[in-house]
Short mmCIF file of C-alpha atoms and ligand atoms in Angstrom, two decimals:
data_model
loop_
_atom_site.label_atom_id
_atom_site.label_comp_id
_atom_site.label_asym_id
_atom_site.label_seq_id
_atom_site.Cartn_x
_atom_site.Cartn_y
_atom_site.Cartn_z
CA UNK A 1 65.04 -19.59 -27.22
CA UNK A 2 62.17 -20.57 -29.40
CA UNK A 3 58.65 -19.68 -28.86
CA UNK A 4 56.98 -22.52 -31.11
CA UNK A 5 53.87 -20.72 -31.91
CA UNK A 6 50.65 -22.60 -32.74
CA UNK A 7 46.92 -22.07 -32.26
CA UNK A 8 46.90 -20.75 -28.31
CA UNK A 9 49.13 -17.74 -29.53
CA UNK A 10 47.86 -14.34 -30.50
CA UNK A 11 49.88 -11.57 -31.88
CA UNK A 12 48.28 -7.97 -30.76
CA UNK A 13 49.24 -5.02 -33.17
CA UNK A 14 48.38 -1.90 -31.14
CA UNK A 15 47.68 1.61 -33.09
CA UNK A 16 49.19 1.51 -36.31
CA UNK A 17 47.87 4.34 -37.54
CA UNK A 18 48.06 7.25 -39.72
CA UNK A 19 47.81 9.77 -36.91
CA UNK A 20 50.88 7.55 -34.86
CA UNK A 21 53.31 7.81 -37.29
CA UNK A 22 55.91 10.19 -38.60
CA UNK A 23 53.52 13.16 -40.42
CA UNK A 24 50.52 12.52 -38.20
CA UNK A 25 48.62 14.34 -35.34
CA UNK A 26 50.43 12.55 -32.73
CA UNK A 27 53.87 11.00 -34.37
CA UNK A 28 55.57 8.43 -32.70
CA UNK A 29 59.75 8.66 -33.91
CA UNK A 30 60.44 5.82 -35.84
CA UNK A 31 57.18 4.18 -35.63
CA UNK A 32 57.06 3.82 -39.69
CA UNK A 33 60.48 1.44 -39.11
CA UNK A 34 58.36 -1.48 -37.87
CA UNK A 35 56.18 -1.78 -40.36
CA UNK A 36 57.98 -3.76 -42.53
CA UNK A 37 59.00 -6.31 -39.58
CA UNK A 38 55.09 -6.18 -38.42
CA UNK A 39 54.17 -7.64 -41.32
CA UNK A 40 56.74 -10.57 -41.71
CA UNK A 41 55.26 -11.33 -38.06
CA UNK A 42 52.00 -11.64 -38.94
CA UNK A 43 52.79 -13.35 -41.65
CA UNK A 44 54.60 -15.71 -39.73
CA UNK A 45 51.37 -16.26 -37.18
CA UNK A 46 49.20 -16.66 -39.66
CA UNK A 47 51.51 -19.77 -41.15
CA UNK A 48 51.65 -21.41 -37.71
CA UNK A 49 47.27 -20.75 -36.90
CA UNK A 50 47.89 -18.09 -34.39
CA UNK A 51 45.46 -15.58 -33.99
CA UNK A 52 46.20 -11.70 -35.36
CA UNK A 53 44.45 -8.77 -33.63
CA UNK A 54 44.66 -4.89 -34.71
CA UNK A 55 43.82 -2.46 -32.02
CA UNK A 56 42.81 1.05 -33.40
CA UNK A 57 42.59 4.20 -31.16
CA UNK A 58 38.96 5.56 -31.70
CA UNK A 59 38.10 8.77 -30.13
CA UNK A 60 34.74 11.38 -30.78
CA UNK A 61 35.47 14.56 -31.80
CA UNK A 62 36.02 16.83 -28.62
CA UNK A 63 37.45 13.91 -26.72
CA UNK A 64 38.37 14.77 -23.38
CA UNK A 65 42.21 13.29 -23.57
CA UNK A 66 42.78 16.24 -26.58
CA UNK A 67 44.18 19.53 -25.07
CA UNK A 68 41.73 21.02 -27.41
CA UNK A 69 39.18 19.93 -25.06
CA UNK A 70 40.65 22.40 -21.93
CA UNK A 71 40.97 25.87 -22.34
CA UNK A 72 44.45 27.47 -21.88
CA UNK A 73 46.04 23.79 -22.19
CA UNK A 74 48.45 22.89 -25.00
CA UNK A 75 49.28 18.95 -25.97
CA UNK A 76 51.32 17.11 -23.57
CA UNK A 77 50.41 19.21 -20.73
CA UNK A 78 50.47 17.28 -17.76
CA UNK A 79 46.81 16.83 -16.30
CA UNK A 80 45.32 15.60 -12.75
CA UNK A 81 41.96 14.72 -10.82
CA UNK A 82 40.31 14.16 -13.90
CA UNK A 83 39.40 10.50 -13.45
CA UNK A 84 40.26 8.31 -16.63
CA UNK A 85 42.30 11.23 -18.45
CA UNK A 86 45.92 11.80 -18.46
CA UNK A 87 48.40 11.71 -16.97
CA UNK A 88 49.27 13.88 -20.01
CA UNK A 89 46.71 15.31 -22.50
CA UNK A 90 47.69 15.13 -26.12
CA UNK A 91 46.43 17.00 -29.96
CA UNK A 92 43.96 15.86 -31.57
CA UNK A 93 44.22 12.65 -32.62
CA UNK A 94 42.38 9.61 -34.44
CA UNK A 95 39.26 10.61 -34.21
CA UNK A 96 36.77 7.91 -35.67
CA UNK A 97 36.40 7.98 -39.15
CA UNK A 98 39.20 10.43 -40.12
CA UNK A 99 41.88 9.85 -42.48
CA UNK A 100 44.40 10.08 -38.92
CA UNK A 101 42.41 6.93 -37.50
CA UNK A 102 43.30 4.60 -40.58
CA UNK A 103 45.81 1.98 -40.47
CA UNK A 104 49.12 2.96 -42.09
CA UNK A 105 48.34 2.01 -45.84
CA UNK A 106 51.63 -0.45 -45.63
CA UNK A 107 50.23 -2.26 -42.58
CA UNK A 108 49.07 -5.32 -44.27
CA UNK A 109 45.69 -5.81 -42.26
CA UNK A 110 43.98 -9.11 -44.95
CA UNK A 111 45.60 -11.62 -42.08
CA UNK A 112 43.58 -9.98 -39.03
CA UNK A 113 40.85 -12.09 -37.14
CA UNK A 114 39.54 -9.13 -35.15
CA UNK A 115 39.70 -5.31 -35.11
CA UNK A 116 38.92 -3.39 -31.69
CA UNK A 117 38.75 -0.34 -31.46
CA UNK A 118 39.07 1.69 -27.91
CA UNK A 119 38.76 5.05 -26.52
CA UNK A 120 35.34 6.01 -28.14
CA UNK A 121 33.92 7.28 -24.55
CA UNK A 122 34.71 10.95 -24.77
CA UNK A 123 35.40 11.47 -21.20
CA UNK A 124 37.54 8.15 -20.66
CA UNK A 125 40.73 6.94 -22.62
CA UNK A 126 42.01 3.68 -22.86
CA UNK A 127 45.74 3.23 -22.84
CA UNK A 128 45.05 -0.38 -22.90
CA UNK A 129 43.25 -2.97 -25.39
CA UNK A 130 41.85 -4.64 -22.30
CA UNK A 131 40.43 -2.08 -19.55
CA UNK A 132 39.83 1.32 -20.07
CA UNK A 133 41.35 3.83 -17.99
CA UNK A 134 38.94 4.13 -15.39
CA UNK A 135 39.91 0.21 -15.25
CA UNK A 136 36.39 -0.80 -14.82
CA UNK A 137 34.74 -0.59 -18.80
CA UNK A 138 36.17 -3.78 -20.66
CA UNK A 139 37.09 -4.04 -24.26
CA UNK A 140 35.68 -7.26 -24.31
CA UNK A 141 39.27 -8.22 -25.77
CA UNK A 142 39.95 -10.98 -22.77
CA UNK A 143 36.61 -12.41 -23.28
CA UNK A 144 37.46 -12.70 -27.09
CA UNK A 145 40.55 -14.38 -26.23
CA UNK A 146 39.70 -16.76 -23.57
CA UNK A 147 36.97 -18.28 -25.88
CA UNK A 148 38.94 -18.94 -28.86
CA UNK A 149 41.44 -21.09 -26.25
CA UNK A 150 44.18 -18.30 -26.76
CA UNK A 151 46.93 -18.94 -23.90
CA UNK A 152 49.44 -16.49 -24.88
CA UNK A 153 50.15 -12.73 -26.40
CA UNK A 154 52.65 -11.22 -28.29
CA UNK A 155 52.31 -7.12 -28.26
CA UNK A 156 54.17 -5.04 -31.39
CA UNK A 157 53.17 -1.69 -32.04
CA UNK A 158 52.36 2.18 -31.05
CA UNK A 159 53.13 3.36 -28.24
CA UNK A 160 55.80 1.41 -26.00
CA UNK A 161 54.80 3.89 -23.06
CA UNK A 162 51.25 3.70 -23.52
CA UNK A 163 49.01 1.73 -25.20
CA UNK A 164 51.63 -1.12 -25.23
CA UNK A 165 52.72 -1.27 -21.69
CA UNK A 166 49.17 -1.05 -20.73
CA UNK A 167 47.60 -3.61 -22.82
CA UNK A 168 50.97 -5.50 -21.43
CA UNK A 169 49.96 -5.02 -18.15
CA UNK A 170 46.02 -5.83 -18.35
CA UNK A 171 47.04 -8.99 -20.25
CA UNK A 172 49.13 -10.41 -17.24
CA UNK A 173 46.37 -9.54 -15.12
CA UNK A 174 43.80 -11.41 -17.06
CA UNK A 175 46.24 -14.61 -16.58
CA UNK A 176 47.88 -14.55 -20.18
CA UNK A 177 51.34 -15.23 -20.51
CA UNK A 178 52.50 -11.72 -22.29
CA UNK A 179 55.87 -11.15 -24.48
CA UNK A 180 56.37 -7.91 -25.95
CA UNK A 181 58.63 -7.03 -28.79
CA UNK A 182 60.84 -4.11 -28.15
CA UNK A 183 61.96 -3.99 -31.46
CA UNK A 184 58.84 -3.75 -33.50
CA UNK A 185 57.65 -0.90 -30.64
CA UNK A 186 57.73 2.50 -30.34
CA UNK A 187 57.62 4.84 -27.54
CA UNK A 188 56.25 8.30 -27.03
CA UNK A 189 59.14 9.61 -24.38
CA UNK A 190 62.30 7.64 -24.34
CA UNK A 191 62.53 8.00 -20.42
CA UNK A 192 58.37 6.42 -20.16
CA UNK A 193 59.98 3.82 -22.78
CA UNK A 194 62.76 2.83 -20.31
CA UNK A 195 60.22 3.09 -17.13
CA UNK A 196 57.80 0.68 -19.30
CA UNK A 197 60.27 -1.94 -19.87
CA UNK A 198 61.26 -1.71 -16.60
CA UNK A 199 57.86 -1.85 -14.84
CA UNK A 200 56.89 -4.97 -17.32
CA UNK A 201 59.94 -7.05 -16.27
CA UNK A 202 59.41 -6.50 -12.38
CA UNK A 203 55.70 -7.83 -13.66
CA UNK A 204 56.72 -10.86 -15.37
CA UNK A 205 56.31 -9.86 -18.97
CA UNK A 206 58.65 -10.99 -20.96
CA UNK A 207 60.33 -9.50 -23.94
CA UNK A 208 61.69 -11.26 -27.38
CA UNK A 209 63.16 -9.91 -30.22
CA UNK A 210 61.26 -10.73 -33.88
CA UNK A 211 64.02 -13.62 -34.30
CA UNK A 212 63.20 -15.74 -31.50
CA UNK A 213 59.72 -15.79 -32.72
CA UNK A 214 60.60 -16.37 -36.17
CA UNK A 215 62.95 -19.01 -35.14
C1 LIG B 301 48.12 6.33 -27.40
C2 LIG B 301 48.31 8.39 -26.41
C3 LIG B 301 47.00 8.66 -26.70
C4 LIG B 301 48.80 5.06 -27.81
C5 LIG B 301 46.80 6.60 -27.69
O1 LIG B 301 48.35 4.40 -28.76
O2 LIG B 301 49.80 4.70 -27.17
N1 LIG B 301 48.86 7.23 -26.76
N2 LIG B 301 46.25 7.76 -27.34
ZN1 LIG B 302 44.31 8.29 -27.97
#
């Protein structure tokens, strides 16, 4: 099946950062494989006038979401009643303006029409590019998209489990039509992986592999 991008399409690269990848703070397995397939997709929506968007996770220092931050608690300790944190609390990680927060340096970022960045409330996180997790605060990412006419969103990136599935989710909500790529994604745990796909095709998110699109 071919997708037949044009101008209502935008591709949404989610956390390819330093601190996501293999010899970060919080290393995804495999997460440096994509890259090269990231790029030949943005490449390819930037020849056919889609729009490219780069999320970045951007937390303060002593961000609520690090284990750091609770006494007694290591990283991915499970966490509850804390309302927009968890479910599991993780190290340290891309905190704004450290070397961890950059994009990989082989992430080729000249193509991108917009950077946001998420997660910079030190007592909420934001899974998703859309909502943060207390789903009330907006990224202002829908608004962004909805004026510049865009109907429809591919998601690639860090993490499958989290980020990705979320900003999946919140993008159905908002009335896109939403197609992830498995193959240029990464997950955290491979059982959250397989309970993300899952949960996104009983949604009505579909999911293409980088040929389709390239088609
Ligand atoms: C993410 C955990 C914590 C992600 C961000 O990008 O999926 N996961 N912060
Ligand atoms: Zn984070």
């Amino acid at each position: 099946m071919g997708f037949f991008l044009g101008g209502r399409d935008a591709l949404i690269v989610v956390d390819m950062q330093r601190d996501f990848l293999p010899g970060g703070a919080l290393a995804v397995a495999g997460g440096d494989w994509i890259l090269p397939g990231i790029n030949a997709l943005m490449d390819h929506f930037r020849q056919r006038e889609g729009r490219i968007i780069l999320t970045q996770d951007w937390h303060p220092p002593g961000h609520l979401s690090f284990a750091s931050s609770h006494p007694g608690k290591n990283p991915f300790a499970p966490v509850a009643g804390i309302e927009g944190i968890g479910p599991l609390l993780w190290p340290d990680h891309c905190v704004a303006g450290s070397a961890g927060a950059d994009f990989s340096p082989q992430l080729e970022t000249v193509g991108a029409h917009l950077v946001i960045r998420k997660g910079y409330h030190r007592a909420i996180d934001s899974y998703s590019t859309f909502v943060e997790n207390d789903r009330l605060t907006p990224t202002g990412l829908a608004g962004y998209l909805k004026e510049v006419a865009a109907g429809r969103i591919f998601l690639c990136g860090l993490a499958l489990d989290y980020c990705v599935y979320w900003s999946a989710v919140d993008g159905r909500k908002k009335g896109f039509e939403v197609v992830v790529i498995p193959d240029l994604c990464r997950g955290i745990g491979a059982r959250s992986s397989a309970e993300a796909l899952q949960a996104m095709n009983g949604l009505g998110i579909l999911t293409a592999r980088p040929e389709e699109i390239m088609a």
